[in-house]
Amino acid sequence: MHETSDSLRREGRRIGLVPTMGYLHEGHLSLVGKAKELADAVAVSIFVNPAQFGPKEDFGRYPRDFERDRALLEKRSTDIIFCPEVSEMYPEGYSTYVEVRELADHLCGLHREGHFLGVATVVAKLFNAVKPHVAVFGQKDYQQLKIIERMARDLDMDVEVVGFPIVREPDGLAMSSRNAYLTKEERGRALLINRAIRRAEEAFRGGERKAARLSEEVRKILGSQEGIDVEYVAVCDIETLDDLEKIEKQALIAVAASVGRTRLIDNTILTE
Ligand code: AMP
């Protein structure tokens, strides 16, 4: 990978990177489209990163289909597909991790111990391997985006980190590789997550500024049906991710919930 990146850089080409765990959908492919706008050689990494999964999480059963991913990426004329092996990324004796403090102590970070340590570490390694000028991340994983922005800034990484809006199914469900786990009935229930967020958005537009009231709206809708297990509903500052009591101009409203065995996340930015 180093040779390819070095020679692209020597030719003066701007490299864009889209890190993924594969099992690609239109959300990932939109990031590729954005990277193509911002760079002239686009690399997509596909790596199911064991370091970001907890011992009880779904690393083993995470969906994988490299041939399908390759076909989708070739259709979008991706220049480089980078698929390192776990043993290349974490050879025996591997012992260096990147910890982004504070931002990780919110939302998913409170429920998935070590998750963002794994994320920041793998993204730092991907940046070192691919040497991108620009890297595109989805706002679907809003906390991840903020953590990577912080890491790049704090460690003086010479890469521009760009966020891209959430791509949704026509009925509002945020696209996710994990949606493949859902049965038809579970998928119906999963729709409530976005519906609940939209209800909070309506309340915000109607003038509600109290975070507790907005969270309550979301919880009420999610609680209206059996089989949705809410992990968190948070209304927080869009930069620090600190919980808010009252919204001034903007806030992130973020939800994590399990439908059956599938953990799903969604969010939106409330803005005046
Ligand atoms: P993943 O393969 O789930 O690790 O995601 C790889 C990248 O795609 C991350 O930057 C995600 O935030 C982004 N992504 C995943 N789903 C979506 C979506 N529905 N819309 C936009 N970006 C997404």
Coordinates of C-alpha atoms and ligand atoms in Angstrom, one line a residue:
M1 CA 0.0 0.0 0.0
H2 CA 2.9 2.4 0.9
E3 CA 4.3 2.1 -2.6
T4 CA 1.0 2.9 -4.3
S5 CA 0.4 5.9 -2.0
D6 CA 3.9 7.2 -2.5
S7 CA 3.7 7.0 -6.2
L8 CA 0.3 8.7 -6.4
R9 CA 1.6 11.4 -4.2
R10 CA 4.7 11.8 -6.4
E11 CA 2.4 12.2 -9.4
G12 CA 0.8 15.0 -7.5
R13 CA -2.5 13.2 -7.1
R14 CA -4.8 13.9 -4.2
I15 CA -5.7 10.7 -2.3
G16 CA -9.1 10.3 -0.7
L17 CA -9.8 7.5 1.8
V18 CA -13.1 5.9 2.8
P19 CA -12.6 3.5 5.7
T20 CA -15.3 0.8 6.0
M21 CA -15.9 -2.6 7.4
G22 CA -17.4 -3.8 4.1
Y23 CA -20.8 -5.4 3.3
L24 CA -21.3 -2.1 1.5
H25 CA -24.5 -0.2 1.0
E26 CA -25.6 3.0 -0.6
G27 CA -24.4 4.9 2.6
H28 CA -20.8 3.7 2.0
L29 CA -21.1 4.4 -1.7
S30 CA -22.2 7.9 -1.1
L31 CA -19.0 8.5 0.9
V32 CA -17.1 7.1 -2.1
G33 CA -18.9 9.6 -4.3
K34 CA -18.0 12.5 -2.0
A35 CA -14.4 11.3 -1.8
K36 CA -14.3 11.3 -5.7
E37 CA -15.4 15.0 -5.6
L38 CA -12.6 15.9 -3.1
A39 CA -9.7 13.7 -4.4
D40 CA -8.5 12.3 -7.7
A41 CA -7.6 8.8 -6.5
V42 CA -10.0 7.2 -4.1
A43 CA -9.1 4.3 -1.8
V44 CA -11.7 2.3 0.1
S45 CA -10.5 0.1 3.0
I46 CA -12.5 -2.9 4.0
F47 CA -11.4 -4.2 7.3
V48 CA -13.6 -5.7 10.1
N49 CA -11.5 -4.4 12.9
P50 CA -11.5 -6.9 15.9
A51 CA -10.1 -4.2 18.2
Q52 CA -13.3 -2.2 18.1
F53 CA -15.6 -5.2 19.0
G54 CA -16.2 -6.1 22.6
P55 CA -15.9 -9.8 23.6
K56 CA -19.7 -10.2 23.6
E57 CA -20.2 -8.3 20.3
D58 CA -20.7 -9.5 16.8
F59 CA -17.2 -9.6 15.3
G60 CA -17.5 -13.3 14.3
R61 CA -20.9 -13.0 12.6
Y62 CA -20.4 -9.5 11.2
P63 CA -21.6 -9.8 7.5
R64 CA -18.8 -10.1 5.0
D65 CA -19.0 -10.5 1.2
F66 CA -15.8 -9.3 -0.5
E67 CA -16.8 -10.2 -4.1
R68 CA -20.0 -8.3 -3.8
D69 CA -18.2 -5.3 -2.3
R70 CA -15.6 -5.4 -5.0
A71 CA -18.2 -5.4 -7.8
L72 CA -20.0 -2.4 -6.2
L73 CA -16.7 -0.5 -5.8
E74 CA -15.6 -1.3 -9.4
K75 CA -18.9 0.1 -10.7
R76 CA -18.1 3.4 -8.9
S77 CA -14.6 3.3 -10.4
T78 CA -12.8 3.1 -7.0
D79 CA -9.1 3.3 -7.6
I80 CA -7.8 1.3 -4.7
I81 CA -9.5 -1.4 -2.5
F82 CA -7.4 -2.0 0.6
C83 CA -8.2 -5.1 2.5
P84 CA -5.5 -5.9 5.0
E85 CA -5.6 -9.1 7.0
V86 CA -6.0 -9.0 10.8
S87 CA -2.5 -10.5 11.2
E88 CA -1.0 -7.6 9.1
M89 CA -2.8 -4.9 11.1
Y90 CA -2.2 -6.5 14.5
P91 CA 0.9 -8.8 14.2
E92 CA 2.0 -10.7 17.3
G93 CA 3.2 -8.4 20.0
Y94 CA 1.1 -5.5 18.8
S95 CA 0.8 -3.0 21.7
T96 CA 0.1 0.6 20.5
Y97 CA -3.3 2.2 20.9
V98 CA -4.7 5.7 20.3
E99 CA -6.9 7.0 23.0
V100 CA -9.0 10.1 22.4
R101 CA -10.2 11.2 25.8
E102 CA -13.4 13.1 26.7
L103 CA -15.2 12.7 23.4
A104 CA -15.1 8.9 24.0
D105 CA -16.8 9.3 27.4
H106 CA -20.2 9.9 26.0
L107 CA -22.9 8.0 24.0
C108 CA -21.6 4.7 22.6
G109 CA -18.3 5.1 24.5
L110 CA -20.2 4.6 27.7
H111 CA -21.7 1.3 26.5
R112 CA -19.0 -0.2 24.4
E113 CA -15.9 -0.3 26.5
G114 CA -12.7 0.1 24.4
H115 CA -14.7 0.6 21.2
F116 CA -13.3 4.0 20.3
L117 CA -9.8 3.0 21.3
G118 CA -10.1 0.3 18.6
V119 CA -11.6 2.8 16.1
A120 CA -9.0 5.5 16.6
T121 CA -6.2 3.0 16.5
V122 CA -7.3 1.4 13.3
V123 CA -8.1 4.7 11.6
A124 CA -4.6 6.0 12.5
K125 CA -3.1 2.9 11.0
L126 CA -5.2 3.2 7.9
F127 CA -4.1 6.9 7.5
N128 CA -0.5 5.8 7.8
A129 CA -0.9 3.1 5.2
V130 CA -3.0 5.0 2.7
K131 CA -1.6 8.5 3.3
P132 CA -4.8 10.2 2.2
H133 CA -5.1 14.0 1.8
V134 CA -8.7 13.7 2.7
A135 CA -10.8 11.0 4.5
V136 CA -14.6 10.8 4.4
F137 CA -16.7 9.5 7.3
G138 CA -20.5 9.2 7.8
Q139 CA -22.4 11.2 10.3
K140 CA -24.3 8.0 11.0
D141 CA -21.5 7.4 13.4
Y142 CA -21.4 10.9 14.6
Q143 CA -19.3 10.3 17.7
Q144 CA -16.8 8.4 15.6
L145 CA -16.5 11.3 13.2
K146 CA -15.9 13.8 16.0
I147 CA -13.3 11.5 17.6
I148 CA -11.4 11.1 14.3
E149 CA -11.5 14.9 13.7
R150 CA -10.0 15.3 17.2
M151 CA -7.4 12.7 16.7
A152 CA -6.2 14.2 13.4
R153 CA -6.0 17.6 15.0
D154 CA -4.3 16.5 18.2
L155 CA -1.8 14.3 16.5
D156 CA -1.0 16.8 13.7
M157 CA -2.1 14.4 11.1
D158 CA -1.9 16.0 7.7
V159 CA -5.4 14.8 6.6
E160 CA -8.6 16.6 6.1
V161 CA -11.5 14.8 7.8
V162 CA -14.9 15.3 6.1
G163 CA -18.3 14.3 7.4
F164 CA -21.2 13.2 5.1
P165 CA -24.9 13.1 6.0
I166 CA -26.8 9.9 6.9
V167 CA -28.1 8.0 3.9
R168 CA -31.5 6.4 4.6
E169 CA -33.8 3.7 3.1
P170 CA -36.9 5.3 1.5
D171 CA -38.9 4.6 4.7
G172 CA -36.3 6.5 6.9
L173 CA -34.3 3.6 8.3
A174 CA -30.6 4.6 8.5
M175 CA -28.6 2.3 6.2
S176 CA -26.3 -0.1 8.0
S177 CA -24.5 -3.3 7.3
R178 CA -26.2 -4.6 10.5
N179 CA -29.7 -4.2 8.9
A180 CA -28.9 -7.5 7.2
Y181 CA -29.4 -9.2 10.6
L182 CA -33.0 -8.0 10.9
T183 CA -35.9 -10.3 10.3
K184 CA -38.9 -8.7 8.4
E185 CA -40.7 -8.2 11.6
E186 CA -37.6 -6.7 13.4
R187 CA -37.1 -4.3 10.5
G188 CA -40.6 -3.0 11.0
R189 CA -39.8 -2.3 14.6
A190 CA -36.4 -0.7 13.8
L191 CA -38.3 1.9 11.8
L192 CA -39.5 3.4 15.1
I193 CA -36.0 4.6 15.9
N194 CA -36.0 7.2 13.1
R195 CA -39.7 7.9 13.6
A196 CA -39.0 8.7 17.3
I197 CA -36.1 11.0 16.3
R198 CA -38.3 12.7 13.8
R199 CA -41.0 13.3 16.5
A200 CA -38.4 15.0 18.7
E201 CA -37.4 17.1 15.7
E202 CA -41.1 18.2 15.3
A203 CA -41.3 19.1 19.0
F204 CA -38.1 21.1 18.6
R205 CA -39.5 22.9 15.6
G206 CA -42.6 23.5 17.7
G207 CA -40.5 25.4 20.2
E208 CA -39.5 22.7 22.8
R209 CA -35.9 23.4 24.0
K210 CA -35.7 21.2 27.1
A211 CA -33.5 18.2 26.4
A212 CA -35.4 16.0 28.9
R213 CA -38.7 16.7 27.2
L214 CA -37.2 15.8 23.8
S215 CA -35.6 12.6 25.1
E216 CA -38.9 11.7 26.8
E217 CA -40.7 12.0 23.4
V218 CA -38.2 9.6 21.9
R219 CA -38.4 7.1 24.7
K220 CA -42.2 7.2 24.7
I221 CA -42.3 6.2 21.0
L222 CA -39.6 3.5 21.4
G223 CA -41.4 2.2 24.5
S224 CA -44.7 2.0 22.6
Q225 CA -43.7 -1.3 21.1
E226 CA -42.3 -4.5 22.7
G227 CA -38.9 -5.7 21.6
I228 CA -37.0 -2.4 21.4
D229 CA -34.3 -2.2 24.0
V230 CA -33.2 1.4 24.4
E231 CA -29.5 1.7 25.3
Y232 CA -29.4 5.5 25.4
V233 CA -31.2 8.6 24.1
A234 CA -29.0 11.7 24.4
V235 CA -29.4 15.3 23.6
C236 CA -25.9 16.8 23.5
D237 CA -23.6 19.5 22.3
I238 CA -22.6 18.9 18.7
E239 CA -18.9 19.5 19.3
T240 CA -18.1 18.3 22.9
L241 CA -21.0 15.8 23.1
D242 CA -21.7 17.0 26.6
D243 CA -25.3 16.4 27.7
L244 CA -27.4 19.5 27.4
E245 CA -30.3 20.6 29.6
K246 CA -31.6 23.3 27.4
I247 CA -30.8 23.8 23.7
E248 CA -29.7 27.2 22.6
K249 CA -29.1 27.0 18.9
Q250 CA -28.1 23.4 18.0
A251 CA -28.0 20.0 19.5
L252 CA -27.3 16.4 18.5
I253 CA -30.0 14.0 19.3
A254 CA -28.7 10.4 19.3
V255 CA -30.2 7.0 19.9
A256 CA -28.8 3.5 20.3
A257 CA -31.3 0.6 20.7
S258 CA -31.3 -3.1 20.1
V259 CA -34.0 -4.8 18.1
G260 CA -33.7 -8.5 18.8
R261 CA -30.0 -9.1 18.9
T262 CA -29.2 -6.2 16.5
R263 CA -27.8 -3.0 18.0
L264 CA -28.7 0.0 15.8
I265 CA -27.8 3.7 16.1
D266 CA -29.3 6.8 14.6
N267 CA -29.1 10.6 15.1
T268 CA -29.9 14.0 13.8
I269 CA -28.8 17.5 14.4
L270 CA -31.5 19.8 15.7
T271 CA -30.9 23.3 14.4
E272 CA -32.9 26.5 14.5
Ligands
AMP1 P1 -18.9 0.9 8.7 O1 -18.6 0.0 7.5 O2 -20.2 0.6 9.3 O3 -17.8 0.9 9.6 O4 -19.0 2.3 8.1 C1 -18.0 2.9 7.3 C2 -18.3 4.3 7.1 O5 -19.5 4.5 6.4 C3 -18.4 5.2 8.4 O6 -17.8 6.4 8.2 C4 -19.9 5.3 8.6 O7 -20.2 6.4 9.4 C5 -20.4 5.4 7.2 N1 -21.8 5.0 7.1 C6 -22.3 3.9 7.5 N2 -23.7 3.9 7.3 C7 -23.9 5.1 6.7 C8 -25.1 5.8 6.3 N3 -26.3 5.2 6.4 N4 -25.0 7.0 5.8 C9 -23.8 7.6 5.7 N5 -22.7 7.0 6.1 C10 -22.7 5.8 6.6

